[in-house]
Amino acid sequence: MPAVTETREAVEKLGQSSYKWGFETEIDMDLAPKGLNEDTIRLISARKEEPEWLLEWRLSAYRAWLTMAEPKWAKVSYPPIDYQDLHYYAAPKKKPGPKSLEEVDPELLRTYEKLGIPLHEQALLAGVELPEGEVARTPVAVDAVFDSVSVVTTFRKTLEEAGVIFCPISEAVKDHPELVRKYLGTVVPAGDNFYAALNSAVFTDGSFVYVPKGVRCPMELSTYFRINARNTGQFERTLIVVEDGAYVSYLEGCTAPMRDENQLHAAVVELVAMEDASIKYSTVQNWYPGDENGRGGIYNFVTKRGACRGARSKISWTQVETGSAITWKYPSCILQGEGSVGEFYSVAVTNNHQQADTGTKMIHIGRNTRSTIIAKTISAGQSDSTYRGLVRVLPKASGARNFTQCDSLLIGDQCGAHTVPYIENRNMAARIEHEATTSKISEDQLFYCRQRGLSEEDAVGLIVNGFCRDVLKELPMEFAVEAQKLLQISLEGSVG
Amino acid sequence: MTQFLEISGLCARIDADGQEKEILRGVDLTIPPGEVHAIMGPNGCGKSTLSYVLAGREEYEVTAGSVQFHGQDLLAMEPEERAAAGLFLAFQSPIELPGVNNANFLRTAVNAVRRARGQEELDAVAFLKAAREAAKSLSMAPDMLKRNVNVGFSGGEKKRNEVLQMTLLQPSFAILDETDSGLDVDALRIVAEGVNRMRSPEFSALVITHHKRLLDYLKPDRIHVMAKGRIIHSGGPELAEQIDTEGYTRFLAEAA
């Protein structure tokens, strides 16, 4: 029997091992009734005690959404979503803040434990107040989004001293309304696309970051997004504004409970970088991908966009996408400021019946703007993965440069990898390069590793991590390690 | 006393473009502990196939015969189990692993076999120390540990890298498949010294080669001539000299 077949079968077997971080927490929920209408939106806005202008903004987004149709151009297929059959608001029931871990809902702690969050960080996440003067050890600020309401925000003090605002966006609406109002929807307008409009109408929470002029944010900002209530679509809204000469590195990491029903997720992330500002936005996405038959799993329809408004500003997106049944995601950069820089580094892994259509858009508006796109796609099982990218150079973008590299790695003969690069150039002084490769893990490589004592699983993991190295090295160090483990798990549950 | 490695009546074939092709046709070979044996023979006689079958490459189908290794049924084991049991194959054409750091690969491999052998894993510091020493003894540039496994290595560097892996993995039985091919005189000596440093009453090796020069350094205990999938003649180290001057014709004629 040809060894290729055996390897394929072996890898498929690996792929079917169950989702390691699948679990669901039972916590008293405060649910809005199913369905989407103006009343639902008014309820959300009222629960969040929002100002009138925001309610109006939500309602206008909703009205725009009503006139829009779901986009059909992506290479993904799924049964129709009944938007009236979802809850649009869920919040853990409020209790007074716990004083120690003993007072925290043990279910919540068990969830954190399964996620491998260290104990002292668990305390922070669960809202236990640290004794005066005690400083947490990890220099990572965590703003936990537990379902829709941010359970707690940590490290506020250190950040406040630096002048950095990092808080749930619902709090920012109350505490910094002028900032939110100035920037919300300026990068991704309320009616930008079907999912962005939906998000604008019903977003329940997310993060807000503001880094003032000349400040280098003293720590990595990290948010653990979690989806936890049955049938609750999650609609986070993240807004990051970085003023002149300032810098921030932000990481979002996701794990989700295992469940049977498809869950809709439509987040919007907006980034604004002013003159000489730099934003590094990293994502490790590991939502439940569905079982080996493609049942269940998250639908992830995300709009992420950054505006390089100031000269020499820089926005760098790094993403490791291993989860979700369906991924529809194109983190983009609008390169407006002269000499501004956009980067997109991506690893997308699909296994079993997962479908991913992901890539980026680099819009060169200003002179001498530069962009780099490195996309690594790994497909296993019967999955389908598409890189879809747009490089657009507008007439005034003299001296614009783009380099794109798309590499696909196939495991087995039942998966698909597709590359759809769009290039629109309207300035003859621009330089655009595109490279693409497709390869398979060879029998020789697997045998070589196994002869040295590595299990087939470890061998695949090592080879895949090697394939992704150019992207993984862009992640902040501590998360690069996490991402490597995740690739390995996905390729137990995917490849590598 | 139980023999260290005992191959009896080993037959194996490969499916080449839909055609079953017999390559090994009854190999008998016994290697006692502490001995170095060499296999010589004309191209296509099955030397490399023998090494692949012993290491567990799945393309080859074993149709008859048995292999005992440390008293275990070698053929029933997965490739990584054979490695953990002490078998090492230095590849004729070492494989490239793009993006995989050589030191990381080596450490992962060393710790995988150490775990399987019930030994404690090496931490990064202890491993790097051992790896640097081993690399130095093979006159390898220190940056070879930082480069990607075999990617952009010259032929000679690849072969040295194989010997480096062998040194760190501490096998009890190594198969060297034309490790001397493509090496210049100095590299050949360095590689041979690397193998000789492994020699002990607990270490055996099977050396596949076309050239007497490597055997001059290694001083094998026995030399076997292989042809058409069988060992057709065995003798002492003097056999190398004889083959070097006369070629294989006489042995082939005798076997026929």
Tab-separated table of N, CA and C in Angstrom, chain A residues 1-3 6-7 442-445 447-456 458 462-463 465-467 469, chain B residues 52 55-58 78-80 83 87-89 91 95-100 105 109 112-113 150 162 165:
chain	number	residue	atom	x	y	z
A	1	MET	N	0.847	-1.194	0.000
A	1	MET	CA	0.000	0.000	0.000
A	1	MET	C	0.882	1.243	0.000
A	2	PRO	N	0.590	2.191	-0.849
A	2	PRO	CA	1.466	3.369	-0.914
A	2	PRO	C	1.491	4.084	0.432
A	3	ALA	N	2.682	4.488	0.807
A	3	ALA	CA	2.839	5.099	2.131
A	3	ALA	C	2.067	6.404	2.232
A	6	GLU	N	-1.179	5.854	3.786
A	6	GLU	CA	-1.097	5.589	5.224
A	6	GLU	C	-0.875	6.863	5.999
A	7	THR	N	0.012	7.693	5.466
A	7	THR	CA	0.290	8.949	6.154
A	7	THR	C	-0.972	9.788	6.213
A	442	SER	N	6.482	16.108	2.601
A	442	SER	CA	6.901	14.921	1.861
A	442	SER	C	7.076	13.725	2.791
A	443	GLU	N	6.926	12.537	2.210
A	443	GLU	CA	7.179	11.292	2.944
A	443	GLU	C	8.605	11.278	3.467
A	444	ASP	N	9.523	11.813	2.641
A	444	ASP	CA	10.934	11.837	3.042
A	444	ASP	C	11.120	12.629	4.327
A	445	GLN	N	10.444	13.787	4.402
A	445	GLN	CA	10.595	14.622	5.595
A	445	GLN	C	10.038	13.920	6.831
A	447	PHE	N	9.622	10.686	7.306
A	447	PHE	CA	10.440	9.521	7.662
A	447	PHE	C	11.735	9.963	8.332
A	448	TYR	N	12.332	11.018	7.811
A	448	TYR	CA	13.582	11.533	8.379
A	448	TYR	C	13.373	11.892	9.853
A	449	CYS	N	12.298	12.608	10.132
A	449	CYS	CA	12.018	13.009	11.518
A	449	CYS	C	11.738	11.791	12.396
A	450	ARG	N	10.959	10.860	11.874
A	450	ARG	CA	10.605	9.692	12.686
A	450	ARG	C	11.838	8.836	12.948
A	451	GLN	N	12.737	8.747	11.957
A	451	GLN	CA	13.964	7.979	12.181
A	451	GLN	C	14.771	8.594	13.310
A	452	ARG	N	14.595	9.891	13.531
A	452	ARG	CA	15.334	10.539	14.622
A	452	ARG	C	14.566	10.441	15.934
A	453	GLY	N	13.441	9.721	15.935
A	453	GLY	CA	12.746	9.467	17.193
A	453	GLY	C	11.483	10.275	17.410
A	454	LEU	N	11.139	11.152	16.463
A	454	LEU	CA	9.929	11.957	16.641
A	454	LEU	C	8.699	11.160	16.218
A	455	SER	N	7.613	11.322	16.960
A	455	SER	CA	6.366	10.694	16.539
A	455	SER	C	5.889	11.396	15.272
A	456	GLU	N	5.006	10.762	14.548
A	456	GLU	CA	4.502	11.356	13.302
A	456	GLU	C	3.855	12.717	13.590
A	458	ASP	N	4.494	14.775	16.112
A	458	ASP	CA	5.519	15.783	16.398
A	458	ASP	C	6.242	16.203	15.129
A	462	LEU	N	6.515	19.928	13.751
A	462	LEU	CA	7.807	20.579	13.532
A	462	LEU	C	7.886	21.159	12.118
A	463	ILE	N	7.451	20.369	11.152
A	463	ILE	CA	7.531	20.805	9.757
A	463	ILE	C	6.591	21.993	9.519
A	465	ASN	N	5.487	24.111	11.799
A	465	ASN	CA	6.025	25.284	12.480
A	465	ASN	C	7.166	25.906	11.687
A	466	GLY	N	7.954	25.050	11.043
A	466	GLY	CA	9.020	25.563	10.186
A	466	GLY	C	8.450	26.344	9.020
A	467	PHE	N	7.402	25.806	8.446
A	467	PHE	CA	6.724	26.451	7.315
A	467	PHE	C	6.198	27.832	7.716
A	469	ARG	N	7.387	29.784	10.139
A	469	ARG	CA	8.333	30.520	10.959
A	469	ARG	C	8.348	32.021	10.673
B	52	TYR	N	16.865	1.134	4.550
B	52	TYR	CA	15.515	1.673	4.725
B	52	TYR	C	14.580	0.682	5.415
B	55	ALA	N	15.285	0.584	9.012
B	55	ALA	CA	14.837	1.793	9.716
B	55	ALA	C	13.317	1.929	9.716
B	56	GLY	N	12.645	1.138	8.871
B	56	GLY	CA	11.183	1.121	8.935
B	56	GLY	C	10.473	1.985	7.908
B	57	ARG	N	11.099	2.241	6.790
B	57	ARG	CA	10.431	3.051	5.757
B	57	ARG	C	9.248	2.274	5.199
B	58	GLU	N	8.097	2.947	5.123
B	58	GLU	CA	6.858	2.206	4.863
B	58	GLU	C	6.610	1.843	3.405
B	78	GLU	N	7.461	0.727	14.977
B	78	GLU	CA	7.366	1.966	14.195
B	78	GLU	C	8.768	2.560	14.047
B	79	PRO	N	8.984	3.389	13.035
B	79	PRO	CA	10.317	3.978	12.856
B	79	PRO	C	10.832	4.678	14.116
B	80	GLU	N	9.938	5.436	14.792
B	80	GLU	CA	10.407	6.171	15.973
B	80	GLU	C	10.704	5.234	17.138
B	83	ALA	N	14.128	3.973	16.523
B	83	ALA	CA	15.110	4.990	16.902
B	83	ALA	C	15.308	4.975	18.411
B	87	LEU	N	18.407	2.380	17.136
B	87	LEU	CA	18.820	2.302	15.736
B	87	LEU	C	18.910	3.701	15.128
B	88	PHE	N	20.000	3.922	14.420
B	88	PHE	CA	20.184	5.219	13.761
B	88	PHE	C	20.566	4.993	12.313
B	89	LEU	N	19.961	5.772	11.412
B	89	LEU	CA	20.333	5.697	10.003
B	89	LEU	C	20.889	7.041	9.554
B	91	PHE	N	21.506	9.126	6.613
B	91	PHE	CA	20.936	9.071	5.263
B	91	PHE	C	21.978	9.351	4.188
B	95	ILE	N	17.690	14.908	4.394
B	95	ILE	CA	16.496	15.630	3.966
B	95	ILE	C	16.501	17.055	4.502
B	96	GLU	N	16.036	17.980	3.703
B	96	GLU	CA	15.954	19.381	4.137
B	96	GLU	C	14.619	19.659	4.849
B	97	LEU	N	14.688	20.399	5.932
B	97	LEU	CA	13.473	20.800	6.651
B	97	LEU	C	13.431	22.326	6.718
B	98	PRO	N	12.831	22.977	5.722
B	98	PRO	CA	12.838	24.445	5.682
B	98	PRO	C	12.176	25.049	6.918
B	99	GLY	N	12.800	26.069	7.454
B	99	GLY	CA	12.224	26.785	8.590
B	99	GLY	C	12.439	26.108	9.937
B	100	VAL	N	12.986	24.873	9.923
B	100	VAL	CA	13.194	24.161	11.186
B	100	VAL	C	14.642	24.345	11.618
B	105	PHE	N	15.631	21.099	16.185
B	105	PHE	CA	15.340	19.757	15.672
B	105	PHE	C	16.109	18.710	16.469
B	109	ALA	N	14.603	15.822	18.920
B	109	ALA	CA	14.889	14.410	18.658
B	109	ALA	C	15.563	13.753	19.867
B	112	ALA	N	13.121	13.285	22.584
B	112	ALA	CA	12.135	12.244	22.260
B	112	ALA	C	12.717	10.865	22.544
B	113	VAL	N	13.942	10.616	22.129
B	113	VAL	CA	14.509	9.285	22.393
B	113	VAL	C	14.869	9.127	23.869
B	150	ASN	N	19.638	21.123	7.236
B	150	ASN	CA	20.171	20.729	5.920
B	150	ASN	C	19.861	21.713	4.789
B	162	GLU	N	24.727	14.651	9.790
B	162	GLU	CA	24.227	13.313	10.121
B	162	GLU	C	25.043	12.712	11.261
B	165	GLN	N	24.185	14.322	14.503
B	165	GLN	CA	22.941	13.778	15.064
B	165	GLN	C	23.202	12.430	15.730
